[in-house]
Every structure is written in structure tokens, then in C-alpha cells.
Amino acid sequence: MAESSPPSGLSRRVFLETFGCQMNELDSELVRGQLAALGYSFTDDPHAADVMLYNTCAVREQAENKAFSRVGRVGVWKEQGRKVVLGVIGCVPEREGEAMIRKYPQIDLLCGPGELDRLPLLIDNALRTEAASLADRVALQGNTTRRSAAYEAAQDNLEALDLSRAFDPDRAAAGGRSAYVRITRGCNKFCSYCVVPNTRGPEIHRPPDAIVDECKRMADGGVIEVTLLGQTVNHYRYVHGLSVGADGREAPQFGPGGGAFRAGGSEPDVGHRVTTFADLLNRIHDEVPSIRRLRFVTSYPRDFGDDILQVMAECPRICRYLHLPAQSGSNRILKLMNRGYTVEDYLDLARRARRYLPDVSLAGDFIVGFSSETEEDFEQTRQLLRQVRFKNSFIFKYSPRPGTAAFDRMPDDVPDEVKRRRNNELLALQAEVSAAVHGEYVGRTVEVFVEQVSEKARKGGGGVELGWTRPDSAERQMSGRTGGDLITVFDLPDGMRPEGLLGQIVPVRVEAAAPLLLVGSLLSPTERAGPMPLSGDRTGQ
Ligand code: 5AD
Ligand code: SF4
């Protein structure tokens, strides 16, 4: 790829801003690694950059608007004579297509999430020549058939990108000890409101050996927390012997249809060894014991078998945490959303999860104000939220997205003020539930992965935003997460430096709780030397 290095004599500082989900965060990390290896450097100052990249999200209109406002801002700078290469990458250009570059002439290049291996070449073209043709400035999957051999072959290049990922020990202390590892790309579910199957393409599953190797490399570099990423991780399923890459090794393969998860399995499996999601978790847990926390997002509430729960129960280093988007508590709305499960199925899964893992914490996603949602439907959502006792939920107002079935076929008929009210009501209810869930931890000792010197302490205040104030709050406060993903803060003990704690997993006695926060103190070395309080788990809940 020598020709993709920044042309000598030209500046090459890159500013990269990321919007949206964890999948985008990982993509940005890969982009960084790829460009750094080619000699580019990075800056946090947009005014100091020669190349500006925005990694965009198209899931909701609000997220997308941010991308367009950045593009507008750079457009003004360019009109004022600033020389900078502007690249828009991620899901927005994939959805908008080439038209975007015609409509916004300040954009120099577009790159979809499935083409990121081609990004250095696009940047190179833009840096070398201002008049590069459209084909030299745009890489989108666009009209590639969702299920073609060409598409599958293209995944090999992306696989190489994941595999070439270099661990950077200079990253922030705690951040450097936590890493995302992708297990699948894309999604086959086609929920009626969602753009992801269009922008990220069909489900492609990485070979288990590649995933385990990546986990090992991360662990060798000092990572102790790995989060496996996929849109629907529990649908991970790799059939061995079906896909071989040019190098003779196993290659990424298309995910199976939903039939593979129901009685009888699916046809291609016959006579082949299969690695399921449960098998994959088991392998990583056993083969990479230095990963002290193994987590995964996002789970799909259908086809989540007891085999996964069983493995979670048996493997102490797998976090007792499930992000399990429910979206609605009304069966009528779930059907319109094409979610493929009922409220009863969802409750059954929550019950099974708690039977295998009594201290599991559950997080939800909800959409309010979906097409035709009535007060009665909304009341059912409130009921589900109460019943499941989520430790927190991400709540969104329905945002119609061009290219989705709901956009084409269902009116956006819930007025915005009603969406807003339902959003606020659900947030308030979740705050009550969260406070109760967090309150149950008071008096217990939890294991905390320390991630940062607390924001609030840095700004000199208490934890106001998180619903907690402590006027005499110590100068420095550390914050991190439990294995169940509960945010926990504690004061930095006298004589200790933050660097000594960042990136460590430490025991904290919980003394108070707020809706989204546990507040405690670090156990002293003598307290730690005693028998470790079980607090109902072995995993550092
Ligand atoms: N409108 C509102 N929320 C959406 N989500 C996905 N698509 C939309 C949309 N069109 C939410 C879902 C999903 C989360 C990532 O974003 O709750 O789980
Ligand atoms: Fe979107 Fe549904 Fe796939 Fe999640 S499962 S990414 S909501 S289509």
C-alpha cells in the first residue's frame, strides 16, 4: 500500500470525529491504526488538521444532523480559503450515496463502513489531486447485492483491516486496557424502523480463530476488558469448512437465516462443525484467561438460548450484563416493528437470564412514538420497563429514516410533543427503577474497573448530572464500572495517585446510590487481605 502513504512534502495531520455507536468507535480505531501505520499523525484540533474525517451515524435524524452541521462548518472554512481535505465516512454517506458529494462540493471523499480498507487510497487521491474523478473519491457498497460472491470477497479485505489492528500501549491508561473486538458485521433483521441492514449490509461472521487471536493479541498488549461487538451477537454462528480465504485460512461468511436457531438447525450445518455464540464465549474465556472481563453487545431478544446463559453461569470472567433492547412493551407495536418476538417471549428471556445468573443486570432500549403508538401501547411499555427492572435504558423518540420499511409504509403520526412527553415519562420511570436497582447494592462490595478521574471532580463539583451531590466531595474522585456495568465513583485515598488506579480492577464498598451511580470507598489493603466478600457473585458485579 506504499502508494497510499501521504505524499511527501504534503502535510498529513488528521482530525477524526466519531458519532454514534460502539461499532463506529471501533471503526474509527481501525482507521486511526491504518493511517498511523502509513505515516499520518492525529490532532484533536480541527483548525490544525490537513485532513478532516467525520465518522457518521444514520440511526436517528439527530445523529445525522450533526454530520451535516460539521460538513456545513467546514464548507464555510473552505470558502474562506482554508485548504483541507474533508472526508465523510460511515453510515450517512452509505445511505445518501454519491449524491452527497455533488450536493456538498466541499466534501472531498465519501467512504461507507464496508469499504474502510480503501480509505487511505481515497485520502491519498484527494491530497494529490484536487480534480480526482468521482470514482477515485467515493467508496460505498451502494448497490452491491447484499448476497453476492463479490460482496463476500470484499469482506476479506475488511477482515484484514480488523486483523492488522495494532495495539497502541500509549492510549489512555484505562482506555488502553479495554478493547472492542468485532465478531459480526451487518444485520439481517430488518426491523422496520432501522437503517443498519442498509448501511452496514448483511450479517457477516468472522472466523472464530481470527476472533480468539485478536483477543489474545489485545491481552498480550495489556487489555483486561474485551467487549465483543455485533448488532445481534447471539446470532453468531460459524459453520466450519464452508468458507476459505485466498490464504487457505477460514474466511468470514454470511450469517444463516433465523431458521438456524430453531429446532432442527439449518441445512448447511449438516455434516459440519459449528461454532455457536456460546462456544465462542467459552473459547475466549478459557483460551485467554488474562482477559478479566469479557462482555458483549448487543443481544437480540429472540434466539437467545439457554446454552449462552449456561456458559455465562459457568465462566466467572464473563460479565453478568445483558444489553437487550426491548423497543416496546406492546405486541401490536413489536409486530409493526418486525421485531419477531412478543412481550411474553421477552419476559421469558429476562426470567431465564435471572434464573441462570441471579445478579445479572439488564439494560434496555426503547423507542417511543413509533407509528400509530397509542397511550395504551405506551402504558404497556411502561409496564414492561417496571417488570424487567432494567438497571438503565436508552430511550429514543421514533425518527423516521429514509430507506426503511416504516418510512415507506407507515405514517409518522405521533405528534412530536406526544413523543417528547412519552420520552420524558419513560425516562422518569426508568430513573425510579434505576434508583431502586442501584439502592440494592448499598452495603455490598463491588469490583470496579477504574476508567477515569471523575468528570465531576475535575470540574470541581459533586455528581450533579448523575443525580448525586456531595458538597464536601474530595478533590479527586475516580470512576469506573462494575462487571454489571453500574457506574461507580469513589474518592481517591490520601497519598494515592490516580495513575495507580486507572486500568485496575479494585474492590469498592458501596455506601450510597443514586439513579445512575454507586458511591463508595476503596477497600484498604488490610480489608482486601481478608476474605473477599462474595456479594453474591464471583465476577465482580
Ligand atoms: N428511531 C428511533 N430510534 C431508533 N433506534 C434505531 N432506529 C431508530 C429510529 N429510526 C434505536 C433503537 C436501537 C438503538 C441503537 O437506536 O432503540 O436499539
Ligand atoms: Fe437495526 Fe433491528 Fe438489526 Fe438492531 S436488530 S441493527 S434494530 S435491524
Coordinates of C-alpha atoms and ligand atoms in Angstrom, one line a residue, residues 187 189-191 193-194 196-197 231-232 300 327 339, ligand 2:
C187 CA -27.5 -7.2 10.3
K189 CA -33.1 -8.5 11.0
F190 CA -34.7 -5.6 9.1
C191 CA -36.6 -4.1 12.0
Y193 CA -37.5 1.5 11.6
C194 CA -33.8 0.7 11.3
V196 CA -28.5 -0.6 9.8
P197 CA -29.2 -3.5 7.4
Q231 CA -25.6 -5.9 16.0
T232 CA -27.1 -9.2 17.3
Y300 CA -31.2 -9.7 20.2
Q327 CA -38.1 -1.3 21.9
R339 CA -39.0 -7.5 15.8
Ligands
SF4_2 FE1 -31.4 -2.5 13.5 FE2 -33.1 -4.5 14.3 FE3 -30.6 -5.0 13.2 FE4 -30.8 -3.9 15.7 S1 -31.6 -6.0 15.1 S2 -29.4 -3.3 14.0 S3 -32.6 -2.6 15.4 S4 -32.4 -4.1 12.1

